JSON list of C-alpha atoms in Angstrom, two decimals:
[
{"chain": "T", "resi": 1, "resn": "UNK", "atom": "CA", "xyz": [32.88, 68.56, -2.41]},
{"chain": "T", "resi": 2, "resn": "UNK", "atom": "CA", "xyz": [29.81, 71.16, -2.87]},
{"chain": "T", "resi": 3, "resn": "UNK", "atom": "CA", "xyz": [28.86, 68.96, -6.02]},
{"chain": "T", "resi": 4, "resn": "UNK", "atom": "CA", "xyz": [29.32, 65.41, -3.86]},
{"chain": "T", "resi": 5, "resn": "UNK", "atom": "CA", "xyz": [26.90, 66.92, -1.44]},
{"chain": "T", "resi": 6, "resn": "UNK", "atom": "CA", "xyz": [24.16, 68.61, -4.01]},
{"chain": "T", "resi": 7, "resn": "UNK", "atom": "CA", "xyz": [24.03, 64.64, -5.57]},
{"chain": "T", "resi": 8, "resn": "UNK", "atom": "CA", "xyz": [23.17, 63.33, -2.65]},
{"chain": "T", "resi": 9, "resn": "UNK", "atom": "CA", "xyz": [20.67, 65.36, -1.29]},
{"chain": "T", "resi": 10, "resn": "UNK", "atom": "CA", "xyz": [19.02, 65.24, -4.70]},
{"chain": "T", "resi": 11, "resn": "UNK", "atom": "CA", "xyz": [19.49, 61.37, -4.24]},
{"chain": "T", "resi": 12, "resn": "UNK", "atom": "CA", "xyz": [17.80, 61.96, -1.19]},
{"chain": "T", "resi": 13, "resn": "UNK", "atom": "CA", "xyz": [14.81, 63.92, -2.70]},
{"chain": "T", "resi": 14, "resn": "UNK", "atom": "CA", "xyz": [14.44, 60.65, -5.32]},
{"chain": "T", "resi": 15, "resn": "UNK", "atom": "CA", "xyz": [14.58, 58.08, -2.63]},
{"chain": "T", "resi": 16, "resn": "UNK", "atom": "CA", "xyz": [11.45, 60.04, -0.92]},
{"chain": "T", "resi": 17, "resn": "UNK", "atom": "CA", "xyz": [9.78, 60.17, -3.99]},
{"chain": "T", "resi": 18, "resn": "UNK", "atom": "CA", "xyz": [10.19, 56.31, -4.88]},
{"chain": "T", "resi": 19, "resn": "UNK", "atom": "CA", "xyz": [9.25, 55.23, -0.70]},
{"chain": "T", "resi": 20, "resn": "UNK", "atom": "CA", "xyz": [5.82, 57.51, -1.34]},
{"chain": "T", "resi": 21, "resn": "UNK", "atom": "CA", "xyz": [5.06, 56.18, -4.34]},
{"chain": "T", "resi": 22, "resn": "UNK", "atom": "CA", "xyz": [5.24, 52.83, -3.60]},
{"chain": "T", "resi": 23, "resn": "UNK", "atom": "CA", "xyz": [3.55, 53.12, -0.21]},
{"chain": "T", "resi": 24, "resn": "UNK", "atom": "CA", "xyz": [0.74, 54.80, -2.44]},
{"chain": "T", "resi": 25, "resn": "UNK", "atom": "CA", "xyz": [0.79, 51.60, -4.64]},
{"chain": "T", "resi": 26, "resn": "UNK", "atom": "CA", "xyz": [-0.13, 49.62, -1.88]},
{"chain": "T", "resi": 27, "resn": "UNK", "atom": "CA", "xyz": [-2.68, 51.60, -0.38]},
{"chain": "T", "resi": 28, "resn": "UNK", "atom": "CA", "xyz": [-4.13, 51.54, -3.75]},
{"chain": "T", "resi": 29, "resn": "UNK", "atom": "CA", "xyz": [-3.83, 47.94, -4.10]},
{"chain": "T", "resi": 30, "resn": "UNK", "atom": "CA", "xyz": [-5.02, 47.26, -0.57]},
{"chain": "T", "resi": 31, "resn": "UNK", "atom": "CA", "xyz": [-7.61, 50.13, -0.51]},
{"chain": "T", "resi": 32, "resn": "UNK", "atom": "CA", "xyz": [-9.07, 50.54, -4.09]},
{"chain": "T", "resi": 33, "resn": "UNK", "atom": "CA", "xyz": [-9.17, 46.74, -5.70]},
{"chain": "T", "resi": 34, "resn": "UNK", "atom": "CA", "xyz": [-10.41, 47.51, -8.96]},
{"chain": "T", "resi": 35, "resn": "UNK", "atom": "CA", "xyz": [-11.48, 50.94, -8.60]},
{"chain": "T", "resi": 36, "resn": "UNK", "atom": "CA", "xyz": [-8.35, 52.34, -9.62]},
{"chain": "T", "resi": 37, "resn": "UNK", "atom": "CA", "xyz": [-7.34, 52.95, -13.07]},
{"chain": "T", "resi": 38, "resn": "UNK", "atom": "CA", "xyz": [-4.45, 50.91, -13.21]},
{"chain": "T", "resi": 39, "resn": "UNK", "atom": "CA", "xyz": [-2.80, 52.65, -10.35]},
{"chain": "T", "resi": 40, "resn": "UNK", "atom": "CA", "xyz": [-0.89, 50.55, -9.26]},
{"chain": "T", "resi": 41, "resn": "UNK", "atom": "CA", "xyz": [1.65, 49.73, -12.22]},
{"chain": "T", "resi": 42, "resn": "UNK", "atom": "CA", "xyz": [1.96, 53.59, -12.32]},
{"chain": "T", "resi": 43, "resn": "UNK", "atom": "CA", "xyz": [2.74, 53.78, -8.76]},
{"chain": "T", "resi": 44, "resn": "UNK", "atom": "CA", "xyz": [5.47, 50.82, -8.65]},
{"chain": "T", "resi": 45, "resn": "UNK", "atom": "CA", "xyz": [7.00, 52.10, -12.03]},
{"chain": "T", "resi": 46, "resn": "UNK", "atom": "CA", "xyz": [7.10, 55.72, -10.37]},
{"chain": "T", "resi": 47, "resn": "UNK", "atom": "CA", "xyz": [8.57, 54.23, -7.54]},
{"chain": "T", "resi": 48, "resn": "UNK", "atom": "CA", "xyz": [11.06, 52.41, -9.34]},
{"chain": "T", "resi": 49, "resn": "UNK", "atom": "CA", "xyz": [12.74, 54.66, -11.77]},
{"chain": "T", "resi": 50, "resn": "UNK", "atom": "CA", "xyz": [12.76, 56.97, -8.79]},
{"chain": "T", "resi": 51, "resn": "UNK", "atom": "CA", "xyz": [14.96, 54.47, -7.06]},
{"chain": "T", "resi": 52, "resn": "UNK", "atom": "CA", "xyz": [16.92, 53.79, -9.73]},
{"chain": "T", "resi": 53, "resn": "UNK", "atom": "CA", "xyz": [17.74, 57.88, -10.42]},
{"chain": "T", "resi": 54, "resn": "UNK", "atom": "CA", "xyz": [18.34, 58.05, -6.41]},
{"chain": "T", "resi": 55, "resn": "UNK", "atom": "CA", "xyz": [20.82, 54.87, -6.61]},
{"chain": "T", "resi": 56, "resn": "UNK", "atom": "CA", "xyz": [22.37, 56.48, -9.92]},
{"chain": "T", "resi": 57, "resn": "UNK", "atom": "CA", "xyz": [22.83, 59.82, -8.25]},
{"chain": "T", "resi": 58, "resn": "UNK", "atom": "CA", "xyz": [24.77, 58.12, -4.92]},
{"chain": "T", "resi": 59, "resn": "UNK", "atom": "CA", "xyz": [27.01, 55.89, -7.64]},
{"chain": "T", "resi": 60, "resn": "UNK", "atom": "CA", "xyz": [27.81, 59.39, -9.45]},
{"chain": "T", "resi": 61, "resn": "UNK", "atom": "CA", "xyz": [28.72, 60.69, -6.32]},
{"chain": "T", "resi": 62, "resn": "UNK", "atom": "CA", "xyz": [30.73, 58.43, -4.26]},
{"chain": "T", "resi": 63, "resn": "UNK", "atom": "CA", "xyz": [31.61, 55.48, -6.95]},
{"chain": "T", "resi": 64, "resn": "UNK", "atom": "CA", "xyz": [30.12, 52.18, -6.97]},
{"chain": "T", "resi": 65, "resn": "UNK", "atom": "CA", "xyz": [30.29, 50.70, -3.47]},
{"chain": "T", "resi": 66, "resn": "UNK", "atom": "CA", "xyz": [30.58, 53.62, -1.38]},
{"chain": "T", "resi": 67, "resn": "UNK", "atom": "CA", "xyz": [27.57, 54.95, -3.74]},
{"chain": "T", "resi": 68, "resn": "UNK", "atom": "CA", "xyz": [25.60, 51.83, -2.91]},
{"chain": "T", "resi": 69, "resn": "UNK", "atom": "CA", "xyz": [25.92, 51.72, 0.41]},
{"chain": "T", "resi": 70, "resn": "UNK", "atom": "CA", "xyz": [24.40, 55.17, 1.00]},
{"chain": "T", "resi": 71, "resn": "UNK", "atom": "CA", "xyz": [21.40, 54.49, -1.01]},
{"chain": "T", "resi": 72, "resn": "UNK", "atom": "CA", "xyz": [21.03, 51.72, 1.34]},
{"chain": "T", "resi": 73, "resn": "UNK", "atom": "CA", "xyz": [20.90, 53.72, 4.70]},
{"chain": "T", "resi": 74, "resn": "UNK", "atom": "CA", "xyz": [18.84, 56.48, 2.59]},
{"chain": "T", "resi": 75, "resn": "UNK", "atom": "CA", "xyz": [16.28, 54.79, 1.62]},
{"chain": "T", "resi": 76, "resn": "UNK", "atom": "CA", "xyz": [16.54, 52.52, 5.17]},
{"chain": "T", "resi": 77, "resn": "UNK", "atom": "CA", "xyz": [16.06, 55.62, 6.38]},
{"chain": "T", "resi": 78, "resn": "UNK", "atom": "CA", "xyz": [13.22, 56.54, 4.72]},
{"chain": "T", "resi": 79, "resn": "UNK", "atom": "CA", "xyz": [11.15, 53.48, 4.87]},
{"chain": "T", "resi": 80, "resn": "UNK", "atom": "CA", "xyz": [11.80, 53.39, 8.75]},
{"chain": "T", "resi": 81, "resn": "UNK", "atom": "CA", "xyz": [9.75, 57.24, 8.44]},
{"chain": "T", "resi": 82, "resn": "UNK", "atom": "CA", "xyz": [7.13, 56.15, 6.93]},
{"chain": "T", "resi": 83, "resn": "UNK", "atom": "CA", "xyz": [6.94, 53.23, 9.81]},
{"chain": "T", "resi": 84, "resn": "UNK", "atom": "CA", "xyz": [6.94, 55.33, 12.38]},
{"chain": "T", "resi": 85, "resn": "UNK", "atom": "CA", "xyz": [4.68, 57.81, 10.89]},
{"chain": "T", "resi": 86, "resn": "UNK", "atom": "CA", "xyz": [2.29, 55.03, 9.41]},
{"chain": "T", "resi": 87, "resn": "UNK", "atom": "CA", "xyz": [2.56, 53.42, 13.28]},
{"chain": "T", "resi": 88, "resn": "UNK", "atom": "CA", "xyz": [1.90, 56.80, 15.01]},
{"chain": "T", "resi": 89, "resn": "UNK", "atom": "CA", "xyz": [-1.60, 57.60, 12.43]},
{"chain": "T", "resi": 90, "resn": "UNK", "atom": "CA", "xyz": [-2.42, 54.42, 13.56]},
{"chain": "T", "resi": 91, "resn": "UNK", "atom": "CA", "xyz": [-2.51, 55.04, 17.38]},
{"chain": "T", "resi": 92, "resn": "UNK", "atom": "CA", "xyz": [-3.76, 58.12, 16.73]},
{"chain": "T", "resi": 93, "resn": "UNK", "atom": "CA", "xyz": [-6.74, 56.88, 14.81]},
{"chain": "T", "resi": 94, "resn": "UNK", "atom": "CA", "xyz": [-7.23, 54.56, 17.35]},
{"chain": "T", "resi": 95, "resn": "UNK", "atom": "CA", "xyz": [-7.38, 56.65, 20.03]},
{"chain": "T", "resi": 96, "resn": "UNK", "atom": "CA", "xyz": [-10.12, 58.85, 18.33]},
{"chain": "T", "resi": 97, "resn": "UNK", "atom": "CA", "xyz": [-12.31, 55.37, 17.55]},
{"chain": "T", "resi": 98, "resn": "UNK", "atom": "CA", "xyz": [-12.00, 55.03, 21.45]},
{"chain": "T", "resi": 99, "resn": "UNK", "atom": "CA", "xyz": [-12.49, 58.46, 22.60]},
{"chain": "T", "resi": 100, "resn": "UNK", "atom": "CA", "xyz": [-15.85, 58.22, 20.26]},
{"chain": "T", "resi": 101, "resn": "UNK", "atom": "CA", "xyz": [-17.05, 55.35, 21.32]},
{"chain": "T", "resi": 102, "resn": "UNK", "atom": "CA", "xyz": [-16.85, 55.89, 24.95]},
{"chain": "T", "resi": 103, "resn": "UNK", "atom": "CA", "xyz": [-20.06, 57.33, 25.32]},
{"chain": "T", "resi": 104, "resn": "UNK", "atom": "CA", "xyz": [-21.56, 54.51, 24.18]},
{"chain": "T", "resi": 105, "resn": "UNK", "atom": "CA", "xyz": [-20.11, 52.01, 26.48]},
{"chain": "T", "resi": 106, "resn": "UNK", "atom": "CA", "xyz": [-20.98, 53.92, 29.60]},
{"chain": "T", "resi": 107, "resn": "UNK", "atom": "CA", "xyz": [-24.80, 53.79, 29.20]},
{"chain": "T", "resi": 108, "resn": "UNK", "atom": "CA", "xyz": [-27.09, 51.91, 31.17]},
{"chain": "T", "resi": 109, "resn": "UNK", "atom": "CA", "xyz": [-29.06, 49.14, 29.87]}
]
């Protein structure tokens, strides 16, 4: 049971690992077109064989189907983080633009 549980937190650690490297391919892809270094293919392999060693771990730990479906829900559960925490930076970027801005929009012309 101990060893069940130690897989799938590891799987868990994997699954984090593959959702920040590949939102760090697209912010490379998005952010850094031809700047980067090939970035991108790094990132996405990263962010694959991560996946892969998460999805292995939950298989090794719970068999095939059962296995499967909690690599769904932990990486669902991971993307839907980084959505929330991506949607939250953006408000609160947005809120600063305004808050800096608003001394210009209350002068007098």
């Amino acid at each position: 049971m101990m060893l069940v549980i130690m897989l799938i937190l590891v799987a868990l650690v994997f699954c984090a690992i593959s959702v920040f490297a590949f939102l760090r391919a697209n912010y490379c892809a998005c952010h850094h077109q031809g700047e980067c270094d090939n970035p991108v293919s790094q990132y996405w392999l990263a962010s694959m064989l991560a996946s892969l060693v998460s999805l292995g771990l939950c298989c090794i730990a719970l068999h095939t189907t059962q296995g499967t479906m909690v690599w769904f829900i932990l990486t669902g559960s991971c993307f839907s983080g980084a959505l929330i925490a991506a949607k939250r930076q953006g408000k609160k970027q947005c809120e600063h633009a305004k808050a800096a801005s608003a001394p210009l929009t209350n002068e007098t012309s």
